[in-house]
Amino acid sequence: MVSVLFVCLGNICRSPMAEGIFLKILEREHKTALFEIDSAGLLGYHQGELPDSRMRYHAGKRGYLLTHRSRPFSRRDFDRFDIIVGMDDQNIAGLKQQAMTLEEDAKIVRMTDYCRNIEATHVPDPYYGGDQGFENVIDLLEDACEGLFEELVRSKKF
Ligand code: 4NP
């Protein structure tokens, strides 16, 4: 069993989208039972909310149904998850600030490091932007999630 936690700022756009994409890959590959997937935000402002309606709209156009409810990241997540995936510099810094051991720190990775086709350093926050920002988030996350899945298969972590 491998556990993966996707983390962004609000947990209403990027990380629930990443969770939805990764879950769909697992379904396609018949590997759902081998993984635990979740997402969380560094802010608690949106706790309990469904993903942003614009994110759900763009997700729906590509066949993803997002049902996650926003929750804040907790230090306990370092125990619960093998891999903690941040979307941008701010997310990575916020996570690293909370890591208390080298082992915890080593669990933190960057989503775009797994991109195979699109060159990017981070998944930009789409919250204050327009439609294209949300489409861009999905493009990046589809690419990166495929790369992350392949990497986990290759490293035989499960
Ligand atoms: P996310 O986007 O981190 O991709 O979920 C955001 C959503 C809400 C806020 C910031 C980013 N906010 O400040 O409320």
Coordinates of N, CA, C and O and ligand atoms in Angstrom, one line a residue:
M1 N 0.9 -1.2 0.0 CA 0.0 0.0 0.0 C 0.9 1.2 0.0 O 1.8 1.4 0.8
V2 N 0.6 2.2 -0.9 CA 1.3 3.5 -0.9 C 0.2 4.6 -0.6 O -0.8 4.5 -1.2
S3 N 0.6 5.5 0.2 CA -0.3 6.6 0.5 C 0.3 7.9 0.0 O 1.4 8.2 0.2
V4 N -0.6 8.6 -0.7 CA -0.1 9.9 -1.3 C -1.1 11.0 -0.9 O -2.3 10.9 -1.1
L5 N -0.5 12.1 -0.4 CA -1.3 13.3 -0.1 C -0.9 14.4 -1.0 O 0.2 14.8 -1.1
F6 N -1.9 15.0 -1.7 CA -1.7 16.2 -2.5 C -2.0 17.4 -1.7 O -3.1 17.4 -1.1
V7 N -1.2 18.4 -1.8 CA -1.4 19.6 -0.9 C -1.3 20.9 -1.8 O -0.3 21.0 -2.6
C8 N -2.2 21.8 -1.5 CA -2.1 23.2 -2.1 C -2.5 24.1 -1.0 O -2.4 23.8 0.2
L9 N -2.9 25.3 -1.4 CA -3.1 26.4 -0.3 C -4.5 26.2 0.3 O -4.7 26.1 1.5
G10 N -5.5 26.2 -0.6 CA -6.9 26.2 -0.1 C -7.6 24.9 -0.1 O -8.6 24.7 0.5
N11 N -7.0 23.9 -0.8 CA -7.6 22.6 -0.9 C -9.0 22.6 -1.6 O -9.9 21.9 -1.2
I12 N -9.2 23.6 -2.5 CA -10.4 23.7 -3.2 C -10.2 23.7 -4.7 O -11.2 23.7 -5.5
C13 N -8.9 23.8 -5.2 CA -8.7 23.9 -6.6 C -7.7 22.8 -7.0 O -8.0 21.7 -7.5
R14 N -6.4 23.1 -6.8 CA -5.3 22.2 -7.4 C -5.2 20.8 -6.7 O -5.2 19.8 -7.5
S15 N -5.2 20.8 -5.4 CA -5.0 19.4 -4.8 C -6.2 18.5 -4.9 O -6.0 17.3 -5.2
P16 N -7.4 19.0 -4.8 CA -8.5 18.0 -5.0 C -8.6 17.6 -6.5 O -9.0 16.5 -6.8
M17 N -8.1 18.5 -7.4 CA -8.1 18.1 -8.8 C -7.0 17.0 -9.0 O -7.2 16.1 -9.7
A18 N -5.8 17.2 -8.4 CA -4.8 16.2 -8.5 C -5.3 14.9 -8.0 O -5.1 13.8 -8.6
E19 N -6.0 14.9 -6.8 CA -6.6 13.7 -6.2 C -7.5 13.0 -7.2 O -7.4 11.8 -7.4
G20 N -8.4 13.8 -7.8 CA -9.4 13.2 -8.8 C -8.7 12.6 -10.0 O -9.1 11.5 -10.5
I21 N -7.6 13.2 -10.5 CA -6.9 12.7 -11.7 C -6.2 11.4 -11.3 O -6.2 10.4 -12.0
F22 N -5.5 11.5 -10.1 CA -4.8 10.3 -9.7 C -5.7 9.1 -9.5 O -5.4 7.9 -9.8
L23 N -6.8 9.4 -8.8 CA -7.8 8.3 -8.6 C -8.3 7.7 -9.9 O -8.5 6.4 -10.0
K24 N -8.5 8.5 -10.9 CA -8.9 8.0 -12.2 C -7.9 7.1 -12.9 O -8.2 6.1 -13.5
I25 N -6.6 7.5 -12.7 CA -5.5 6.7 -13.3 C -5.5 5.3 -12.6 O -5.4 4.3 -13.2
L26 N -5.7 5.4 -11.2 CA -5.7 4.1 -10.5 C -6.8 3.2 -10.9 O -6.6 2.0 -11.0
E27 N -8.0 3.8 -11.2 CA -9.1 3.0 -11.6 C -8.8 2.4 -13.0 O -9.0 1.2 -13.2
R28 N -8.3 3.2 -13.9 CA -7.9 2.7 -15.2 C -6.9 1.5 -15.2 O -7.0 0.6 -15.9
E29 N -6.0 1.6 -14.2 CA -4.9 0.6 -14.1 C -5.3 -0.5 -13.1 O -4.4 -1.3 -12.8
H30 N -6.5 -0.5 -12.6 CA -6.9 -1.5 -11.6 C -6.0 -1.6 -10.4 O -5.6 -2.7 -10.0
K31 N -5.6 -0.4 -9.9 CA -4.7 -0.4 -8.8 C -5.3 0.4 -7.6 O -4.6 0.7 -6.6
T32 N -6.6 0.7 -7.6 CA -7.2 1.5 -6.6 C -7.0 0.9 -5.2 O -6.7 1.7 -4.2
A33 N -7.0 -0.4 -5.1 CA -6.9 -1.0 -3.7 C -5.5 -0.9 -3.2 O -5.3 -1.1 -2.0
L34 N -4.5 -0.6 -4.0 CA -3.2 -0.6 -3.5 C -2.7 0.8 -3.0 O -1.6 1.0 -2.6
F35 N -3.6 1.8 -3.1 CA -3.2 3.2 -2.8 C -4.2 3.8 -1.8 O -5.4 3.5 -1.9
E36 N -3.7 4.7 -1.0 CA -4.6 5.6 -0.3 C -4.2 7.0 -0.8 O -3.1 7.4 -0.8
I37 N -5.3 7.7 -1.3 CA -5.1 9.0 -1.9 C -6.0 10.0 -1.1 O -7.1 9.8 -0.8
D38 N -5.4 11.2 -0.8 CA -6.2 12.2 -0.2 C -5.5 13.6 -0.6 O -4.5 13.6 -1.2
S39 N -6.2 14.7 -0.2 CA -5.6 16.0 -0.4 C -5.9 16.9 0.8 O -6.9 16.6 1.6
A40 N -5.2 18.0 0.9 CA -5.3 18.9 2.1 C -4.8 20.2 1.7 O -4.1 20.4 0.7
G41 N -5.1 21.2 2.5 CA -4.7 22.6 2.2 C -3.9 23.2 3.3 O -4.1 22.8 4.5
L42 N -3.0 24.1 3.0 CA -2.2 24.7 4.1 C -3.0 25.7 4.9 O -2.7 26.1 6.0
L43 N -4.1 26.2 4.2 CA -5.0 27.1 4.9 C -6.3 26.3 5.3 O -6.7 25.4 4.6
G44 N -6.9 26.8 6.4 CA -8.2 26.1 6.8 C -9.4 26.8 6.4 O -10.5 26.4 6.7
Y45 N -9.3 27.9 5.6 CA -10.4 28.8 5.3 C -11.6 28.1 4.7 O -12.8 28.5 4.9
H46 N -11.4 27.1 3.9 CA -12.4 26.5 3.1 C -12.9 25.1 3.7 O -13.5 24.3 3.0
Q47 N -12.5 24.9 4.9 CA -12.7 23.5 5.5 C -14.2 23.1 5.3 O -15.1 23.9 5.6
G48 N -14.4 21.9 4.9 CA -15.7 21.3 4.7 C -16.3 21.6 3.3 O -17.3 21.0 3.0
E49 N -15.7 22.5 2.6 CA -16.3 22.9 1.3 C -15.9 21.9 0.2 O -14.8 21.3 0.2
L50 N -16.8 21.8 -0.8 CA -16.5 21.1 -2.1 C -15.5 21.9 -2.8 O -15.3 23.1 -2.5
P51 N -14.8 21.3 -3.8 CA -13.9 22.2 -4.6 C -14.6 23.3 -5.2 O -15.9 23.3 -5.5
D52 N -13.9 24.4 -5.5 CA -14.4 25.6 -6.2 C -15.3 25.2 -7.4 O -14.9 24.3 -8.2
S53 N -16.4 25.9 -7.6 CA -17.3 25.5 -8.7 C -16.7 25.6 -10.0 O -17.0 24.8 -10.9
R54 N -15.7 26.6 -10.2 CA -15.0 26.7 -11.5 C -14.1 25.5 -11.7 O -14.1 24.9 -12.8
M55 N -13.5 25.0 -10.6 CA -12.6 23.8 -10.8 C -13.5 22.6 -11.1 O -13.2 21.8 -12.0
R56 N -14.6 22.5 -10.4 CA -15.5 21.3 -10.7 C -16.1 21.4 -12.1 O -16.2 20.4 -12.8
Y57 N -16.4 22.6 -12.6 CA -16.9 22.7 -14.0 C -15.8 22.3 -15.0 O -16.1 21.5 -15.9
H58 N -14.6 22.8 -14.9 CA -13.6 22.4 -15.8 C -13.2 20.9 -15.7 O -12.9 20.2 -16.7
A59 N -13.2 20.4 -14.5 CA -13.0 19.0 -14.2 C -14.0 18.1 -14.9 O -13.7 17.1 -15.6
G60 N -15.3 18.6 -14.8 CA -16.4 17.8 -15.3 C -16.3 17.7 -16.9 O -16.7 16.7 -17.4
K61 N -15.8 18.8 -17.5 CA -15.7 18.8 -18.9 C -14.8 17.7 -19.4 O -14.8 17.2 -20.5
R62 N -13.8 17.3 -18.5 CA -12.9 16.2 -18.9 C -13.2 14.9 -18.2 O -12.4 13.9 -18.2
G63 N -14.4 14.8 -17.6 CA -14.9 13.5 -17.1 C -14.5 13.2 -15.7 O -14.5 12.1 -15.2
Y64 N -14.1 14.3 -14.9 CA -13.7 14.0 -13.5 C -14.8 14.6 -12.6 O -15.2 15.7 -12.8
L65 N -15.2 13.8 -11.6 CA -16.2 14.3 -10.6 C -15.4 14.5 -9.3 O -14.9 13.5 -8.8
L66 N -15.4 15.7 -8.8 CA -14.6 16.0 -7.6 C -15.5 16.1 -6.4 O -16.4 17.0 -6.4
T67 N -15.4 15.2 -5.5 CA -16.3 15.1 -4.3 C -15.5 15.4 -3.0 O -16.2 15.3 -1.9
H68 N -14.2 15.6 -3.1 CA -13.5 15.9 -1.8 C -14.0 17.1 -1.1 O -14.4 18.0 -1.7
R69 N -13.9 17.0 0.2 CA -14.2 18.2 1.1 C -12.9 18.7 1.7 O -12.1 18.0 2.2
S70 N -12.8 20.0 1.5 CA -11.5 20.7 2.0 C -11.2 20.4 3.4 O -12.1 20.5 4.3
R71 N -10.0 20.2 3.7 CA -9.5 20.0 5.1 C -8.1 20.6 5.2 O -7.3 20.6 4.2
P72 N -7.7 21.1 6.4 CA -6.4 21.6 6.5 C -5.4 20.5 6.7 O -5.7 19.4 7.3
F73 N -4.1 20.7 6.2 CA -3.0 19.8 6.4 C -2.8 19.8 7.9 O -2.9 20.8 8.6
S74 N -2.4 18.6 8.4 CA -2.1 18.5 9.9 C -0.7 17.8 10.0 O -0.4 17.0 9.1
R75 N 0.0 18.0 11.1 CA 1.3 17.4 11.3 C 1.1 15.8 11.3 O 2.0 15.1 11.0
R76 N -0.1 15.4 11.7 CA -0.3 13.9 11.7 C -0.2 13.3 10.3 O 0.0 12.1 10.2
D77 N -0.4 14.2 9.3 CA -0.3 13.7 7.9 C 1.1 13.1 7.6 O 1.2 12.3 6.7
F78 N 2.1 13.6 8.3 CA 3.4 13.1 8.1 C 3.5 11.6 8.5 O 4.3 10.8 7.9
D79 N 2.7 11.2 9.4 CA 2.7 9.7 9.8 C 1.8 8.9 8.9 O 2.1 7.8 8.5
R80 N 0.7 9.6 8.4 CA -0.3 8.8 7.6 C 0.1 8.6 6.2 O -0.4 7.7 5.6
F81 N 1.0 9.5 5.6 CA 1.3 9.4 4.2 C 2.7 9.2 3.9 O 3.6 9.6 4.6
D82 N 3.0 8.4 2.8 CA 4.3 8.1 2.4 C 4.9 9.2 1.6 O 6.1 9.5 1.6
I83 N 4.0 9.9 0.8 CA 4.5 10.9 -0.2 C 3.5 12.1 0.0 O 2.3 11.9 -0.1
I84 N 4.1 13.3 0.1 CA 3.3 14.5 0.3 C 3.7 15.5 -0.8 O 4.9 15.9 -0.9
V85 N 2.7 15.7 -1.7 CA 3.0 16.4 -3.0 C 2.6 17.9 -3.0 O 1.3 18.1 -3.0
G86 N 3.5 18.8 -3.0 CA 3.1 20.2 -3.0 C 3.0 20.8 -4.4 O 3.7 20.2 -5.4
M87 N 2.3 21.8 -4.6 CA 2.0 22.4 -6.0 C 3.0 23.5 -6.4 O 3.2 23.7 -7.6
D88 N 3.4 24.3 -5.4 CA 4.3 25.4 -5.7 C 5.3 25.7 -4.6 O 5.2 25.0 -3.5
D89 N 6.1 26.7 -4.8 CA 7.2 27.0 -3.8 C 6.6 27.3 -2.4 O 7.1 26.9 -1.4
Q90 N 5.4 28.0 -2.4 CA 4.8 28.4 -1.1 C 4.3 27.1 -0.4 O 4.5 27.0 0.8
N91 N 3.7 26.2 -1.1 CA 3.2 25.0 -0.5 C 4.4 24.2 0.1 O 4.3 23.7 1.2
I92 N 5.5 24.1 -0.7 CA 6.6 23.3 -0.3 C 7.3 23.9 0.9 O 7.6 23.2 1.9
A93 N 7.4 25.2 0.9 CA 7.9 25.9 2.1 C 7.1 25.7 3.3 O 7.5 25.4 4.4
G94 N 5.7 25.8 3.1 CA 4.8 25.6 4.3 C 4.9 24.2 4.8 O 4.8 24.0 6.1
L95 N 5.0 23.2 4.0 CA 5.2 21.8 4.4 C 6.5 21.6 5.1 O 6.6 21.0 6.2
K96 N 7.6 22.1 4.5 CA 8.9 21.9 5.1 C 9.0 22.6 6.5 O 9.7 22.0 7.4
Q97 N 8.3 23.7 6.6 CA 8.3 24.4 7.9 C 7.8 23.5 9.0 O 8.1 23.6 10.2
Q98 N 6.8 22.6 8.6 CA 6.2 21.8 9.6 C 6.8 20.4 9.8 O 6.5 19.7 10.8
A99 N 7.8 20.1 8.9 CA 8.5 18.8 9.1 C 9.4 18.9 10.3 O 10.1 19.9 10.4
M100 N 9.5 17.9 11.1 CA 10.3 17.9 12.3 C 11.5 16.9 12.3 O 12.3 17.0 13.1
T101 N 11.4 16.0 11.3 CA 12.5 15.1 11.2 C 13.0 15.0 9.7 O 12.2 15.4 8.8
L102 N 14.1 14.5 9.5 CA 14.6 14.3 8.1 C 13.7 13.4 7.3 O 13.4 13.5 6.1
E103 N 13.1 12.4 8.0 CA 12.2 11.4 7.4 C 11.0 12.1 6.9 O 10.5 11.9 5.8
E104 N 10.4 13.0 7.8 CA 9.3 13.8 7.4 C 9.6 14.7 6.2 O 8.8 14.7 5.2
D105 N 10.7 15.4 6.3 CA 11.1 16.3 5.2 C 11.2 15.6 3.9 O 10.9 16.1 2.8
A106 N 11.8 14.3 3.9 CA 12.0 13.6 2.7 C 10.7 13.1 2.0 O 10.8 12.7 0.8
K107 N 9.6 13.2 2.7 CA 8.3 12.8 2.1 C 7.8 13.9 1.2 O 6.9 13.6 0.4
I108 N 8.3 15.1 1.3 CA 7.8 16.3 0.6 C 8.4 16.3 -0.8 O 9.6 16.4 -1.0
V109 N 7.5 16.3 -1.8 CA 8.0 16.4 -3.2 C 7.2 17.5 -4.0 O 6.1 17.9 -3.5
R110 N 7.6 17.8 -5.2 CA 7.0 18.9 -6.0 C 6.3 18.2 -7.1 O 6.8 17.5 -7.9
M111 N 5.0 18.6 -7.3 CA 4.2 18.0 -8.3 C 4.8 18.0 -9.7 O 4.8 17.1 -10.5
T112 N 5.3 19.2 -10.1 CA 5.8 19.4 -11.4 C 7.1 18.6 -11.7 O 7.5 18.5 -12.9
D113 N 7.8 18.1 -10.7 CA 9.0 17.3 -10.9 C 8.6 16.0 -11.6 O 9.4 15.3 -12.2
Y114 N 7.3 15.7 -11.7 CA 6.8 14.4 -12.3 C 6.3 14.7 -13.7 O 5.8 13.7 -14.4
C115 N 6.3 15.9 -14.2 CA 5.8 16.2 -15.5 C 6.7 15.6 -16.5 O 7.9 15.6 -16.4
R116 N 6.1 15.0 -17.6 CA 6.9 14.4 -18.6 C 6.8 15.1 -19.9 O 7.7 15.1 -20.7
N117 N 5.7 15.8 -20.2 CA 5.5 16.5 -21.5 C 5.6 18.0 -21.4 O 6.0 18.7 -22.3
I118 N 5.1 18.5 -20.3 CA 5.0 20.0 -20.1 C 6.2 20.4 -19.2 O 6.4 19.8 -18.1
E119 N 6.9 21.5 -19.6 CA 7.9 22.0 -18.7 C 7.3 23.0 -17.8 O 6.8 24.0 -18.3
A120 N 7.4 22.8 -16.5 CA 6.9 23.7 -15.5 C 7.6 23.6 -14.2 O 8.1 22.5 -13.9
T121 N 7.6 24.7 -13.5 CA 8.3 24.7 -12.2 C 7.3 24.6 -11.0 O 7.6 24.3 -9.9
H122 N 6.0 24.9 -11.3 CA 5.0 24.8 -10.3 C 3.6 24.8 -11.0 O 3.5 25.0 -12.2
V123 N 2.6 24.4 -10.2 CA 1.2 24.4 -10.7 C 0.6 25.8 -10.2 O 0.4 25.9 -9.0
P124 N 0.4 26.7 -11.1 CA 0.0 28.1 -10.6 C -1.4 28.0 -10.0 O -2.3 27.3 -10.4
D125 N -1.6 28.9 -9.0 CA -2.8 29.0 -8.3 C -3.8 29.7 -9.2 O -3.6 30.8 -9.7
P126 N -5.0 29.0 -9.5 CA -5.9 29.5 -10.5 C -7.0 30.4 -9.9 O -7.8 30.9 -10.6
Y127 N -7.0 30.6 -8.6 CA -8.1 31.1 -7.8 C -8.5 32.5 -8.3 O -9.7 32.8 -8.4
Y128 N -7.6 33.4 -8.6 CA -7.9 34.7 -9.0 C -7.9 35.0 -10.5 O -7.9 36.1 -11.0
G129 N -7.7 33.9 -11.2 CA -7.6 34.0 -12.7 C -8.9 33.6 -13.4 O -10.0 33.5 -12.8
G130 N -8.8 33.3 -14.7 CA -9.9 33.0 -15.5 C -9.9 31.5 -16.0 O -9.1 30.7 -15.4
D131 N -10.8 31.2 -16.9 CA -10.9 29.8 -17.4 C -9.6 29.2 -17.8 O -9.4 28.0 -17.5
Q132 N -8.8 29.9 -18.5 CA -7.5 29.3 -19.0 C -6.7 28.8 -17.9 O -6.0 27.8 -18.0
G133 N -6.7 29.5 -16.8 CA -5.9 29.1 -15.6 C -6.3 27.7 -15.1 O -5.5 26.9 -14.7
F134 N -7.6 27.5 -15.1 CA -8.2 26.2 -14.6 C -7.8 25.1 -15.6 O -7.5 24.0 -15.2
E135 N -7.9 25.4 -16.9 CA -7.6 24.4 -17.9 C -6.1 24.1 -17.8 O -5.7 22.9 -18.0
N136 N -5.3 25.1 -17.6 CA -3.8 24.9 -17.5 C -3.5 24.0 -16.3 O -2.6 23.1 -16.3
V137 N -4.2 24.2 -15.2 CA -4.0 23.4 -14.0 C -4.3 21.9 -14.3 O -3.5 21.0 -14.0
I138 N -5.4 21.7 -15.0 CA -5.7 20.3 -15.4 C -4.7 19.7 -16.3 O -4.2 18.5 -16.2
D139 N -4.2 20.5 -17.3 CA -3.2 20.0 -18.2 C -1.9 19.6 -17.5 O -1.4 18.5 -17.7
L140 N -1.5 20.5 -16.6 CA -0.3 20.2 -15.8 C -0.5 19.0 -14.9 O 0.4 18.1 -14.8
L141 N -1.6 18.9 -14.2 CA -1.8 17.8 -13.3 C -2.0 16.5 -14.0 O -1.6 15.4 -13.4
E142 N -2.6 16.5 -15.1 CA -2.8 15.2 -15.9 C -1.4 14.7 -16.3 O -1.1 13.5 -16.1
D143 N -0.5 15.6 -16.7 CA 0.8 15.2 -17.1 C 1.6 14.7 -15.9 O 2.2 13.6 -15.9
A144 N 1.6 15.5 -14.8 CA 2.4 15.1 -13.6 C 1.8 13.9 -12.9 O 2.6 13.1 -12.4
C145 N 0.5 13.7 -12.9 CA 0.0 12.5 -12.2 C 0.3 11.2 -12.9 O 0.6 10.2 -12.3
E146 N 0.3 11.3 -14.3 CA 0.8 10.1 -15.0 C 2.3 9.8 -14.7 O 2.7 8.7 -14.5
G147 N 3.1 10.9 -14.6 CA 4.5 10.7 -14.3 C 4.7 10.2 -12.9 O 5.5 9.3 -12.7
L148 N 3.9 10.7 -11.9 CA 4.0 10.2 -10.6 C 3.6 8.7 -10.5 O 4.3 7.9 -9.8
F149 N 2.5 8.4 -11.1 CA 2.1 7.0 -11.1 C 3.2 6.1 -11.7 O 3.5 5.0 -11.1
E150 N 3.7 6.4 -12.8 CA 4.8 5.6 -13.5 C 6.0 5.5 -12.6 O 6.6 4.4 -12.5
E151 N 6.3 6.6 -11.9 CA 7.5 6.5 -11.0 C 7.2 5.6 -9.8 O 8.1 4.8 -9.5
L152 N 6.0 5.6 -9.3 CA 5.7 4.7 -8.2 C 5.7 3.2 -8.6 O 6.1 2.3 -7.9
V153 N 5.2 3.0 -9.8 CA 5.2 1.6 -10.4 C 6.7 1.2 -10.6 O 7.1 0.1 -10.2
R154 N 7.5 2.1 -11.2 CA 8.9 1.7 -11.5 C 9.6 1.4 -10.2 O 10.5 0.5 -10.2
S155 N 9.4 2.2 -9.2 CA 10.1 2.0 -8.0 C 9.6 0.9 -7.1 O 10.1 0.6 -6.0
K156 N 8.5 0.3 -7.6 CA 7.9 -0.9 -7.0 C 7.6 -0.6 -5.5 O 7.9 -1.3 -4.6
K157 N 7.0 0.6 -5.3 CA 6.7 1.0 -3.9 C 5.4 0.2 -3.4 O 5.0 0.5 -2.3
F158 N 4.8 -0.6 -4.2 CA 3.7 -1.3 -3.8 C 3.6 -2.7 -4.4 O 4.4 -3.0 -5.3
Ligands
4NP1 P1 -5.9 26.2 -4.3 O1 -6.5 27.6 -4.7 O2 -4.7 26.4 -3.3 O3 -5.5 25.6 -5.6 O4 -7.1 25.4 -3.6 C1 -6.8 28.6 -3.7 C2 -8.1 28.6 -3.2 C3 -8.4 29.5 -2.2 C4 -7.5 30.4 -1.7 C5 -6.2 30.4 -2.3 C6 -5.8 29.4 -3.2 N1 -7.8 31.4 -0.8 O5 -7.0 32.2 -0.4 O6 -9.0 31.4 -0.3

